[in-house]
């Protein structure tokens, strides 16, 4: 598990979150599993437990919803570029699911951008099932977010079936 004392190591990595973001996650009770290769943090995956929330860039652009007691929200799954292609991601994600199961969580949910085919394929390989599409439209300073329609969820399921059939 990642510890608050690891934050300085994360903040020096490329694509790091803004200062204070990791600390706020720990203060909210979130956990993170990380992969370490030769003493360097190679990637991480976070989990939240009472509420799921994800952002579109700033704290003001956050969507939040409560979780059932047996459900974890698994988010911010990231492997740093210099460690990609080594099989770290699948192992790290599997360890997260095993850890959550051991802690009594029966299910987990994640929000994966439709264009992130690598993460979608990994989620499917590990038994994930799509349940909807999230949309965010932005017109000027306004943003509207909502879960997609049944038709769009069916399109995602079709894409997943095609992926599974292609191997």
Short mmCIF file of C-alpha atoms in Angstrom, two decimals:
data_model
loop_
_atom_site.label_atom_id
_atom_site.label_comp_id
_atom_site.label_asym_id
_atom_site.label_seq_id
_atom_site.Cartn_x
_atom_site.Cartn_y
_atom_site.Cartn_z
CA UNK A 1 0.00 0.00 0.00
CA UNK A 2 1.06 3.53 -0.71
CA UNK A 3 1.72 5.60 2.42
CA UNK A 4 1.54 9.36 2.92
CA UNK A 5 5.33 9.32 3.27
CA UNK A 6 5.49 8.21 -0.40
CA UNK A 7 3.84 11.42 -1.64
CA UNK A 8 7.15 13.25 -2.35
CA UNK A 9 8.19 10.34 -4.60
CA UNK A 10 4.94 10.64 -6.57
CA UNK A 11 5.11 14.41 -6.88
CA UNK A 12 8.47 14.21 -8.66
CA UNK A 13 7.21 11.82 -11.34
CA UNK A 14 5.97 13.00 -14.76
CA UNK A 15 2.18 13.42 -14.98
CA UNK A 16 1.92 13.79 -11.22
CA UNK A 17 -1.21 15.32 -9.73
CA UNK A 18 -1.08 18.87 -8.36
CA UNK A 19 0.51 19.38 -4.93
CA UNK A 20 -1.87 18.40 -2.14
CA UNK A 21 -4.09 16.11 -4.24
CA UNK A 22 -2.58 12.88 -2.91
CA UNK A 23 -2.72 14.13 0.70
CA UNK A 24 -6.42 15.01 0.33
CA UNK A 25 -7.11 11.47 -0.87
CA UNK A 26 -5.43 9.96 2.19
CA UNK A 27 -7.33 12.36 4.47
CA UNK A 28 -10.60 11.20 2.86
CA UNK A 29 -9.77 7.58 3.77
CA UNK A 30 -8.82 6.42 0.28
CA UNK A 31 -6.10 3.82 -0.23
CA UNK A 32 -3.65 3.26 -3.04
CA UNK A 33 -1.76 0.21 -4.12
CA UNK A 34 1.44 0.92 -5.94
CA UNK A 35 3.99 -1.00 -7.96
CA UNK A 36 7.63 -0.40 -7.11
CA UNK A 37 10.43 -1.38 -9.49
CA UNK A 38 14.05 -0.94 -8.41
CA UNK A 39 12.96 1.43 -5.64
CA UNK A 40 10.91 3.66 -7.98
CA UNK A 41 7.12 3.93 -7.94
CA UNK A 42 6.10 2.54 -11.32
CA UNK A 43 2.35 3.00 -11.00
CA UNK A 44 -0.59 3.24 -8.65
CA UNK A 45 -4.30 2.50 -8.32
CA UNK A 46 -6.61 4.23 -5.83
CA UNK A 47 -9.80 3.09 -4.11
CA UNK A 48 -12.51 5.05 -2.28
CA UNK A 49 -15.15 3.55 -0.01
CA UNK A 50 -18.05 5.76 1.05
CA UNK A 51 -18.41 7.88 -2.08
CA UNK A 52 -17.26 7.60 -5.65
CA UNK A 53 -16.09 10.84 -7.15
CA UNK A 54 -14.25 11.66 -10.27
CA UNK A 55 -13.10 14.90 -11.72
CA UNK A 56 -12.84 16.53 -15.08
CA UNK A 57 -9.80 18.61 -14.16
CA UNK A 58 -10.55 20.64 -11.03
CA UNK A 59 -12.17 20.13 -7.64
CA UNK A 60 -15.12 22.22 -8.85
CA UNK A 61 -15.74 19.85 -11.77
CA UNK A 62 -16.34 16.78 -9.62
CA UNK A 63 -19.20 14.30 -9.75
CA UNK A 64 -19.87 12.36 -6.56
CA UNK A 65 -22.31 9.64 -5.52
CA UNK A 66 -22.62 7.39 -2.44
CA UNK A 67 -21.50 3.76 -2.49
CA UNK A 68 -23.05 0.72 -0.86
CA UNK A 69 -21.07 -0.56 2.15
CA UNK A 70 -19.80 -3.59 0.21
CA UNK A 71 -18.71 -1.56 -2.84
CA UNK A 72 -15.40 0.17 -3.55
CA UNK A 73 -14.74 2.75 -6.22
CA UNK A 74 -11.45 1.89 -7.95
CA UNK A 75 -10.00 4.87 -9.74
CA UNK A 76 -6.89 6.62 -11.01
CA UNK A 77 -5.18 3.52 -12.36
CA UNK A 78 -1.88 4.69 -13.81
CA UNK A 79 1.44 3.17 -14.87
CA UNK A 80 4.19 5.68 -15.61
CA UNK A 81 5.32 5.66 -19.24
CA UNK A 82 8.83 4.39 -18.54
CA UNK A 83 7.33 1.23 -16.98
CA UNK A 84 4.60 0.45 -19.50
CA UNK A 85 4.67 -2.77 -21.52
CA UNK A 86 6.11 -4.85 -18.66
CA UNK A 87 2.84 -6.36 -17.41
CA UNK A 88 2.81 -4.17 -14.29
CA UNK A 89 -0.71 -2.84 -14.83
CA UNK A 90 -2.59 -6.16 -14.90
CA UNK A 91 -0.71 -7.44 -11.83
CA UNK A 92 -1.33 -4.21 -9.92
CA UNK A 93 -5.06 -4.21 -10.80
CA UNK A 94 -5.41 -7.88 -9.78
CA UNK A 95 -3.70 -7.15 -6.45
CA UNK A 96 -6.15 -4.29 -5.86
CA UNK A 97 -9.14 -6.60 -6.42
CA UNK A 98 -7.63 -9.26 -4.14
CA UNK A 99 -6.96 -6.67 -1.42
CA UNK A 100 -10.53 -5.34 -1.61
CA UNK A 101 -11.99 -8.86 -1.46
CA UNK A 102 -9.87 -9.64 1.59
CA UNK A 103 -11.19 -6.44 3.23
CA UNK A 104 -14.79 -7.57 2.65
CA UNK A 105 -15.74 -5.62 -0.47
CA UNK A 106 -17.94 -7.74 -2.75
CA UNK A 107 -17.86 -5.48 -5.78
CA UNK A 108 -16.01 -2.56 -7.24
CA UNK A 109 -16.88 0.01 -9.84
CA UNK A 110 -14.67 2.14 -12.05
CA UNK A 111 -15.13 4.93 -14.54
CA UNK A 112 -13.07 4.30 -17.67
CA UNK A 113 -13.07 6.70 -20.57
CA UNK A 114 -14.51 5.02 -23.65
CA UNK A 115 -11.42 6.01 -25.65
CA UNK A 116 -9.08 4.27 -23.17
CA UNK A 117 -9.06 0.92 -24.94
CA UNK A 118 -6.09 -0.41 -22.91
CA UNK A 119 -7.96 0.03 -19.60
CA UNK A 120 -11.24 -1.23 -21.06
CA UNK A 121 -9.58 -4.40 -22.34
CA UNK A 122 -7.86 -4.98 -18.99
CA UNK A 123 -11.13 -4.49 -17.10
CA UNK A 124 -12.83 -7.03 -19.36
CA UNK A 125 -10.00 -9.55 -18.98
CA UNK A 126 -10.32 -9.27 -15.19
CA UNK A 127 -14.09 -9.87 -15.27
CA UNK A 128 -15.41 -6.31 -15.47
CA UNK A 129 -18.80 -5.66 -17.02
CA UNK A 130 -19.98 -2.34 -18.50
CA UNK A 131 -23.11 -0.82 -17.02
CA UNK A 132 -23.38 2.58 -18.66
CA UNK A 133 -21.68 5.46 -20.37
CA UNK A 134 -20.93 8.77 -18.75
CA UNK A 135 -21.08 11.92 -20.82
CA UNK A 136 -19.70 15.36 -20.23
CA UNK A 137 -20.59 18.18 -22.56
CA UNK A 138 -18.98 21.56 -22.29
CA UNK A 139 -20.30 24.74 -23.81
CA UNK A 140 -18.30 27.75 -22.71
CA UNK A 141 -17.93 27.71 -18.91
CA UNK A 142 -20.86 25.28 -18.40
CA UNK A 143 -20.50 21.53 -18.15
CA UNK A 144 -23.30 18.98 -18.03
CA UNK A 145 -22.60 15.39 -16.99
CA UNK A 146 -25.03 12.47 -17.00
CA UNK A 147 -25.13 8.71 -17.40
CA UNK A 148 -25.74 7.58 -20.95
CA UNK A 149 -28.85 6.03 -22.38
CA UNK A 150 -29.61 2.33 -22.62
CA UNK A 151 -28.82 2.51 -26.36
CA UNK A 152 -25.33 3.85 -25.63
CA UNK A 153 -24.73 1.19 -22.96
CA UNK A 154 -25.75 -1.43 -25.54
CA UNK A 155 -23.18 0.05 -27.96
CA UNK A 156 -20.49 -0.32 -25.30
CA UNK A 157 -21.53 -3.92 -24.65
CA UNK A 158 -21.32 -4.63 -28.39
CA UNK A 159 -17.80 -3.17 -28.47
CA UNK A 160 -16.85 -5.37 -25.50
CA UNK A 161 -18.25 -8.51 -27.20
CA UNK A 162 -16.32 -7.68 -30.37
CA UNK A 163 -13.14 -7.29 -28.31
CA UNK A 164 -13.69 -10.60 -26.54
CA UNK A 165 -14.36 -12.40 -29.84
CA UNK A 166 -11.20 -10.93 -31.40
CA UNK A 167 -9.18 -12.41 -28.55
#
